[in-house]
Coordinates of C-alpha atoms in Angstrom, one line a residue:
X1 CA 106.8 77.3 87.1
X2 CA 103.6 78.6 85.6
X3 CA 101.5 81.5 87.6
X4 CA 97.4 82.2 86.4
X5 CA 96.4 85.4 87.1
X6 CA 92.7 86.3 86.1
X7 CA 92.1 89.5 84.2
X8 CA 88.8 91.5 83.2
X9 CA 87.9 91.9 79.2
X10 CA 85.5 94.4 78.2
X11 CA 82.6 92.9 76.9
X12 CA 81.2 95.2 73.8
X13 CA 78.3 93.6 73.2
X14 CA 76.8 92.7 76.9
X15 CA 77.7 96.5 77.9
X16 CA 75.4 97.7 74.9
X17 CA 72.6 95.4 75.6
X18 CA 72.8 96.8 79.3
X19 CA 72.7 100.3 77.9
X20 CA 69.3 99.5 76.0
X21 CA 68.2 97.7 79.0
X22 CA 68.8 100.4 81.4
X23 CA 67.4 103.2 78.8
X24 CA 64.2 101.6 78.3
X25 CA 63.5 101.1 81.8
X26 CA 64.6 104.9 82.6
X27 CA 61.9 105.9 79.7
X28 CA 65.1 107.3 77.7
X29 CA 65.5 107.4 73.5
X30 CA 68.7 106.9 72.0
X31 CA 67.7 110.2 70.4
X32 CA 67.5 112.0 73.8
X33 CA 70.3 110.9 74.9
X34 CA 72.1 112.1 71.3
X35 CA 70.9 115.3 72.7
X36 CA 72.0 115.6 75.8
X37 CA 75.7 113.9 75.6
X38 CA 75.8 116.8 72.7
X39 CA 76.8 114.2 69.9
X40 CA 76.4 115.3 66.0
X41 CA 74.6 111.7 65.2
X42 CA 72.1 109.3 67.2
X43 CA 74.5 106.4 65.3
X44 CA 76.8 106.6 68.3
X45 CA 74.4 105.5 70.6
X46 CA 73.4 102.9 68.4
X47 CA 76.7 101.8 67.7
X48 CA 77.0 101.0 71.7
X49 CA 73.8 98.8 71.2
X50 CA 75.5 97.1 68.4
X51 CA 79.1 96.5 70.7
X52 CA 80.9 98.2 67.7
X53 CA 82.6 100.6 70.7
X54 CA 82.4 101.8 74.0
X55 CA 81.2 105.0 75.3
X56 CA 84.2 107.1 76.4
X57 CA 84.9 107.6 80.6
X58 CA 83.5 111.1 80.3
X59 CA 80.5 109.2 78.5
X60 CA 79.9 107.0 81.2
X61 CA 79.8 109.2 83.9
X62 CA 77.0 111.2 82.6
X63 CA 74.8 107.9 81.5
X64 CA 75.4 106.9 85.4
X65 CA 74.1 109.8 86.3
X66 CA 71.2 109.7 83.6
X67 CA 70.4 106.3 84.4
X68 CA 70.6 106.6 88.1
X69 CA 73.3 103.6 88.5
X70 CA 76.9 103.1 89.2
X71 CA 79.4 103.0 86.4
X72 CA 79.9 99.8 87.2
X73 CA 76.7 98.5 86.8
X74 CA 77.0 99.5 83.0
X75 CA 80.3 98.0 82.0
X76 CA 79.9 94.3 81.8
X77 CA 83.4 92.5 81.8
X78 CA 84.5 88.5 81.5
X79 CA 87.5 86.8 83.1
X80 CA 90.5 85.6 80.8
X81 CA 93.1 83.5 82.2
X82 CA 96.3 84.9 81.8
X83 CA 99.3 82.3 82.9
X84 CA 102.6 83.4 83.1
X85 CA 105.4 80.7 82.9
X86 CA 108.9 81.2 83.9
X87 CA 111.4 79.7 81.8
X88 CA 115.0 80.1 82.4
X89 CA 115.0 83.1 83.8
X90 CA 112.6 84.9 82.0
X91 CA 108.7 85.3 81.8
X92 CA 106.7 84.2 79.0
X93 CA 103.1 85.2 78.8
X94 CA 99.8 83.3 77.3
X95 CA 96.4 83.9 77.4

């Protein structure tokens, strides 16, 4: 018997577009916001542009707050099937 569950992905690159987005209509530079998150190089910023990584949760809570939206709104996740079969007994995962 075979179950499909749906599961939310990070998407790297759509979250740092939406950063941009949301930065540039706020009026904010990547080099302000270097400043204020207290970080040694703008390059982190731009690496979230890029989808090389994610800010961290403590990250994301201040450019909420910054950018006058929800967490939510920043993170940008697709949906990957997952299916589970059961075979015999046991569980065998796929996705």
């Amino acid at each position: 018997m075979k179950t499909t569950f749906l599961r939310p992905v990070l998407d790297l690159d759509a979250t740092g577009a939406k950063i941009k987005t949301l930065m540039k209509q706020r009026g904010i530079s990547p080099r302000q916001l270097q400043l204020i998150l207290n970080f040694p190089y703008v390059q982190t910023v731009y690496n979230w542009f890029a989808g090389k990584n994610m800010p961290t949760i403590d990250n994301l809570v201040v450019l909420a707050q910054i950018l006058g939206v929800p967490m939510d709104e920043i993170v940008v996740t697709t949906m990957v099937e997952v299916d589970i079969e059961e075979e015999e007994g046991r569980e065998v995962l796929s996705a």
